[in-house]
Short mmCIF file of C-alpha atoms in Angstrom, two decimals:
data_model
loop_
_atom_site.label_atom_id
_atom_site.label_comp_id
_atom_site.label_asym_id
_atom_site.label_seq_id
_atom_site.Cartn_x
_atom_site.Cartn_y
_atom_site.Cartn_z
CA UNK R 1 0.00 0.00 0.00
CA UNK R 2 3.13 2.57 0.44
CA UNK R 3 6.46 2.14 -0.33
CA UNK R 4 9.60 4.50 -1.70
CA UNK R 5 10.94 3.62 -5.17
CA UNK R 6 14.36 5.17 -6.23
CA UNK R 7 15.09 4.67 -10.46
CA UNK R 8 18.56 4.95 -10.14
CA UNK R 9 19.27 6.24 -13.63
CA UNK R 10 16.46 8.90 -13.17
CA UNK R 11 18.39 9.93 -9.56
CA UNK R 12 14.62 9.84 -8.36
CA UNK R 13 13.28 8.76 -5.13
CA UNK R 14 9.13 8.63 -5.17
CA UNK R 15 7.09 7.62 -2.32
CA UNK R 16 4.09 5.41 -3.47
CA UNK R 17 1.05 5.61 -1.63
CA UNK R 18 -2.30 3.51 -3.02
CA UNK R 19 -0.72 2.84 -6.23
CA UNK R 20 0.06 6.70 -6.91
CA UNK R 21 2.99 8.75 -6.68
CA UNK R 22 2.41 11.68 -4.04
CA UNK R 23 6.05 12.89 -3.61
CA UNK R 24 9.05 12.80 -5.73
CA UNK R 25 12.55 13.92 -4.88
CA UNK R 26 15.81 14.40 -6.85
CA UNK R 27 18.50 11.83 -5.32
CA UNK R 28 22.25 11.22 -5.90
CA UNK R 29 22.99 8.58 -6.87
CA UNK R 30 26.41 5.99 -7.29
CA UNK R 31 28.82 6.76 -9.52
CA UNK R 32 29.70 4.25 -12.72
CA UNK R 33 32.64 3.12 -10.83
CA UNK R 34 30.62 2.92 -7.28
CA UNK R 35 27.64 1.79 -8.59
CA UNK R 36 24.34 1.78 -5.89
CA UNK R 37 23.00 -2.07 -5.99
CA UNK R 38 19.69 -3.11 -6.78
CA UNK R 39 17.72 -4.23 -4.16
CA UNK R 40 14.38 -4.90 -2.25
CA UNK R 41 14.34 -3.98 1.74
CA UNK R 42 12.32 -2.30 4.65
CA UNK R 43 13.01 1.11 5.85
CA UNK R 44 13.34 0.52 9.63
CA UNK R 45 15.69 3.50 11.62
CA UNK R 46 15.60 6.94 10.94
CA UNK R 47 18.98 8.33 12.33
CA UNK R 48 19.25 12.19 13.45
CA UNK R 49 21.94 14.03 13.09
CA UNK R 50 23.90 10.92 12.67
CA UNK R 51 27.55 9.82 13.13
CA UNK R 52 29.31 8.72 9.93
CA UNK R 53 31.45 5.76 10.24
CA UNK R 54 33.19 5.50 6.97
CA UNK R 55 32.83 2.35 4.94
CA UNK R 56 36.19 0.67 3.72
CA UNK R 57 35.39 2.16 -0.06
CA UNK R 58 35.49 5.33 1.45
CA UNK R 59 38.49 4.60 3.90
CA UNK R 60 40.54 2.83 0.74
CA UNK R 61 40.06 4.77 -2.12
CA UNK R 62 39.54 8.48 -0.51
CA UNK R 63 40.45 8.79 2.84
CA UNK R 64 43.66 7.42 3.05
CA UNK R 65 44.62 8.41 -0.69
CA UNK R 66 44.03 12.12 0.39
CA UNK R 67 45.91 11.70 3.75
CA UNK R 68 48.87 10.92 1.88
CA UNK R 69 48.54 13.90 -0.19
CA UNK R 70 47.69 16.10 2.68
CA UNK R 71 50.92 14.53 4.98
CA UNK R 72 53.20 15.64 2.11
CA UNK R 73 52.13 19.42 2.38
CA UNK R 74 52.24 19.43 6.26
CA UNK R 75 48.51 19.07 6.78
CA UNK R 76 46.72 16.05 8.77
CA UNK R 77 42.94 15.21 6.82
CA UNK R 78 41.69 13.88 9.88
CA UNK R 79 42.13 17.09 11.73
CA UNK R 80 40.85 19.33 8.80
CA UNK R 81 37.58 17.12 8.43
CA UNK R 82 36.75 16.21 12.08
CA UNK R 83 37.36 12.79 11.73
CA UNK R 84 38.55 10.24 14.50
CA UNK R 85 40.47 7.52 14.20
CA UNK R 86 40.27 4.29 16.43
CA UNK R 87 42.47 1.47 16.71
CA UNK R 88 42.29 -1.47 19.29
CA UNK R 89 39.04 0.60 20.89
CA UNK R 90 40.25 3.24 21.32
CA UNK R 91 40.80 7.20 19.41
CA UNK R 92 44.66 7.50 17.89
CA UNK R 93 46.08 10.86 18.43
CA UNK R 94 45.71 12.05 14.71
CA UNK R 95 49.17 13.54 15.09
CA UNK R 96 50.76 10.48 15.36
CA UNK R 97 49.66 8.96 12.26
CA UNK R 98 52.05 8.24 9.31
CA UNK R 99 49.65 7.69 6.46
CA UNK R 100 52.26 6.11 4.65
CA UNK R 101 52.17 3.21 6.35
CA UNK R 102 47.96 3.21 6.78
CA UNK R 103 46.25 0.28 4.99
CA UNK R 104 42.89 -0.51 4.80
CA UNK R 105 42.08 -2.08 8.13
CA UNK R 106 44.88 -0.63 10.14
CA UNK R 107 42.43 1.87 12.28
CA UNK R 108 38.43 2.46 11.75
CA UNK R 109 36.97 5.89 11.40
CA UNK R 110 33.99 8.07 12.54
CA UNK R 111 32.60 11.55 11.98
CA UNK R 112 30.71 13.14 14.86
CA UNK R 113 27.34 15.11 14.10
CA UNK R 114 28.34 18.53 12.32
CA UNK R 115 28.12 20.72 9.28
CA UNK R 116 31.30 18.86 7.62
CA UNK R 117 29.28 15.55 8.40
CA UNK R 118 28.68 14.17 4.33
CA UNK R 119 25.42 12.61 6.21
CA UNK R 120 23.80 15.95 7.17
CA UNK R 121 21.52 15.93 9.36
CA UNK R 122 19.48 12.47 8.86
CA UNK R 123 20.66 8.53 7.71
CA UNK R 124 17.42 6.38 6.46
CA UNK R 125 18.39 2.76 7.59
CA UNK R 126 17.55 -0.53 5.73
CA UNK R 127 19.08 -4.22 5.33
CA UNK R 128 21.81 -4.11 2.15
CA UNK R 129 24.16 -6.57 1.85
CA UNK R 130 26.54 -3.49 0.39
CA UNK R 131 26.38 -1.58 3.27
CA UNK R 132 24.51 1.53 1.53
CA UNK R 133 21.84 3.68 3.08
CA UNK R 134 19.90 6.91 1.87
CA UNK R 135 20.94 10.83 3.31
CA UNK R 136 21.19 14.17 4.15
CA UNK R 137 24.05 16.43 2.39
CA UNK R 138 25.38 18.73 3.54
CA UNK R 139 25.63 20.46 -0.01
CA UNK R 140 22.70 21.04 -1.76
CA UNK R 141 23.75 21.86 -5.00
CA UNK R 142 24.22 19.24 -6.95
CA UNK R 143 20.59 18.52 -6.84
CA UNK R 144 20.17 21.41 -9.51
CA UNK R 145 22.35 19.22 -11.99
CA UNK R 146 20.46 16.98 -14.83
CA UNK R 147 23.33 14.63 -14.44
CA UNK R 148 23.44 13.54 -10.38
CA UNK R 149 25.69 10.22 -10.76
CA UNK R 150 28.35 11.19 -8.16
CA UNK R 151 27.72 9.07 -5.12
CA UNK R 152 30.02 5.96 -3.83
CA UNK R 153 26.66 3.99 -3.78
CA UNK R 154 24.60 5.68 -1.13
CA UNK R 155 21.52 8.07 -2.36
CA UNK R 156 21.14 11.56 -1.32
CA UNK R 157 18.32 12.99 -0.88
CA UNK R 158 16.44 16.49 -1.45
CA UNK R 159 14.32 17.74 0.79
CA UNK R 160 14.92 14.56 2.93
CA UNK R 161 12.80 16.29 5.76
CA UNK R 162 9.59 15.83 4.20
CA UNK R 163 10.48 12.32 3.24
CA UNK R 164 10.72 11.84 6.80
CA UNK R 165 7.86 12.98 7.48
CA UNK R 166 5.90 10.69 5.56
CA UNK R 167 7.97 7.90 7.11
CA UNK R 168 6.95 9.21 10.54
CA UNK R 169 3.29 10.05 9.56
CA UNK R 170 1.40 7.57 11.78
CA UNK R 171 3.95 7.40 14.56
CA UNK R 172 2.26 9.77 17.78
CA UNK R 173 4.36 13.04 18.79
CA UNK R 174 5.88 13.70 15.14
CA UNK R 175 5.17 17.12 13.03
CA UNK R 176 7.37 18.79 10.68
CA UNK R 177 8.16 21.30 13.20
CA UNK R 178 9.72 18.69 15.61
CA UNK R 179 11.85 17.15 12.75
CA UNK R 180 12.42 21.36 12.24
CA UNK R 181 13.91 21.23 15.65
CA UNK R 182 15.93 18.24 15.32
CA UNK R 183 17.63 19.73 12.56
CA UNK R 184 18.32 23.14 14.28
CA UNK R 185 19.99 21.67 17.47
CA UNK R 186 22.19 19.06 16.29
CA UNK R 187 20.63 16.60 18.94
CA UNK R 188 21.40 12.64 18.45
CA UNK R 189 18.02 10.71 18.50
CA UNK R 190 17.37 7.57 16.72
CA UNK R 191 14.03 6.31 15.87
CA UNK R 192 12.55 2.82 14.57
CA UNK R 193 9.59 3.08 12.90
CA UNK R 194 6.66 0.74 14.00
CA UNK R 195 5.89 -0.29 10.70
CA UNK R 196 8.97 -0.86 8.48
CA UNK R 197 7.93 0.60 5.00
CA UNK R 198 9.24 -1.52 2.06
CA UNK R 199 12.27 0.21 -0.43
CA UNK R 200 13.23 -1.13 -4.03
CA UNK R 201 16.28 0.23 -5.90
CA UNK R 202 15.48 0.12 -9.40
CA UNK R 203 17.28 0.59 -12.48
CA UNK R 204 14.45 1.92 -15.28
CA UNK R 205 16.46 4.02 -18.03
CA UNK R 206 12.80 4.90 -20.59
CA UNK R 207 9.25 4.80 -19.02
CA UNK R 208 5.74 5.89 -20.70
CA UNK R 209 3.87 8.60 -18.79
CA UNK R 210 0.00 8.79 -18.29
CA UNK R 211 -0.19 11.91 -21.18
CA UNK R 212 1.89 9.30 -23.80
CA UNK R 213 5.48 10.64 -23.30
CA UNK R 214 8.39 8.49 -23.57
CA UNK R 215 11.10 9.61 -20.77
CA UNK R 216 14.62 7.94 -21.23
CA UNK R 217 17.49 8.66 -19.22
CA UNK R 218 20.95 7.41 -19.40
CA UNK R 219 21.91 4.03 -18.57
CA UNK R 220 24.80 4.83 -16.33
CA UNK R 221 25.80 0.99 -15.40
CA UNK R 222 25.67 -0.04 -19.41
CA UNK R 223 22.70 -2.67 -18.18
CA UNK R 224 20.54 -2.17 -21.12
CA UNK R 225 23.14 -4.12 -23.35
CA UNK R 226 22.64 -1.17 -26.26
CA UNK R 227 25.91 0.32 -25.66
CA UNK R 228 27.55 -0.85 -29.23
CA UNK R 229 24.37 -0.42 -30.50
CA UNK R 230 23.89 2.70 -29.40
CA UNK R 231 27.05 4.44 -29.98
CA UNK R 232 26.94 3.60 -33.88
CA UNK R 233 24.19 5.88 -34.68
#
């Protein structure tokens, strides 16, 4: 009866209500070389102003690539971006880290609640063998772009407030105001919603509308299996 739908090559996330679409929001989505899986899941946590614990993609192919970079002009990324560092339990004097040496695996790493936080202000939870999970940014404009591939996998979302609020419609004490609040004060709250509300990732690159109009979009994963065809008109 309701569900949320994101078309990954439309960067689209629509919430479905009795069979009709009564919200739509521009998403992010993963980038050709981090693609965001297909999948079918629940929506079960909301996460407030959540804390990012970066996920070894992340960690291997930008975190510790940059540190290296950063080291060799004098600078330490993990102090610039508020990032901690923990290794046997417990936080690692960023100082004392020669990212030379780092590999993936050698510490773990977290992002407390904040305006540098990629996850802004809210994390929508669901089971994903990949690890991914819809959010916040911090940055809102590369939602103006036609072309929003530029994700490691995760989906942002627009307006992510108001998606919330659907998801927290028939929970008692929750009005847009209160998720207002939450945003304004930075405070850490986590809530599971009562009813889980079911999530498909889709991949749909050319759909028919009700007034006959073809939309295509392009297939960013190369899953339609046109590419050769394609490319010699």
């Amino acid at each position: 009866k309701k569900y949320v739908l994101v078309n990954i090559p439309a960067a689209h996330v629509e919430v479905v209500e009795g069979q009709r679409i009564v919200a739509r929001y521009a998403g992010v989505v993963g980038r050709s070389d981090r693609p965001t899986p297909l999948l079918l899941s629940s929506i079960s946590t909301l996460n407030f102003n959540p804390v990012w614990r970066l996920p070894p993609t992340v960690v291997s192919e930008d975190l510790i690539p940059r540190g290296r970079e950063m080291q060799s002009k004098g600078k330490n990324v993990l102090t610039k971006f508020h990032i901690d560092a923990y290794g046997g339990g417990k936080k690692v004097d960023p100082e004392t880290i020669d990212w030379s040496k780092v590999s993936p695996g050698t510490y773990s790493y977290s992002q407390q609640p904040g305006k540098d936080n990629p996850l802004g202000f809210l994390k929508i939870n669901f089971n994903s063998a990949e690890s991914v999970y819809m959010h916040d940014t911090p940055s809102e404009r590369i939602f103006g772009r036609n072309y929003r591939s530029a994700s490691s996998g995760c989906i942002r979302v627009h307006n992510i407030e108001h998606l919330a609020m659907w998801l927290l419609a028939d929970q008692p004490g929750w009005s847009e105001e209160r998720i207002q609040e939450l945003k304004e004060s930075g405070e850490r709250l986590d809530v599971r919603l009562k009813r889980p509300v079911q999530l498909r990732f889709a991949y749909i690159t050319a759909w028919a509308t009700e007034d006959g109009v073809v939309q295509f979009r392009r297939d960013l994963y190369e899953k339609d299996g046109v590419g050769a065809v394609a490319s010699a008109y």
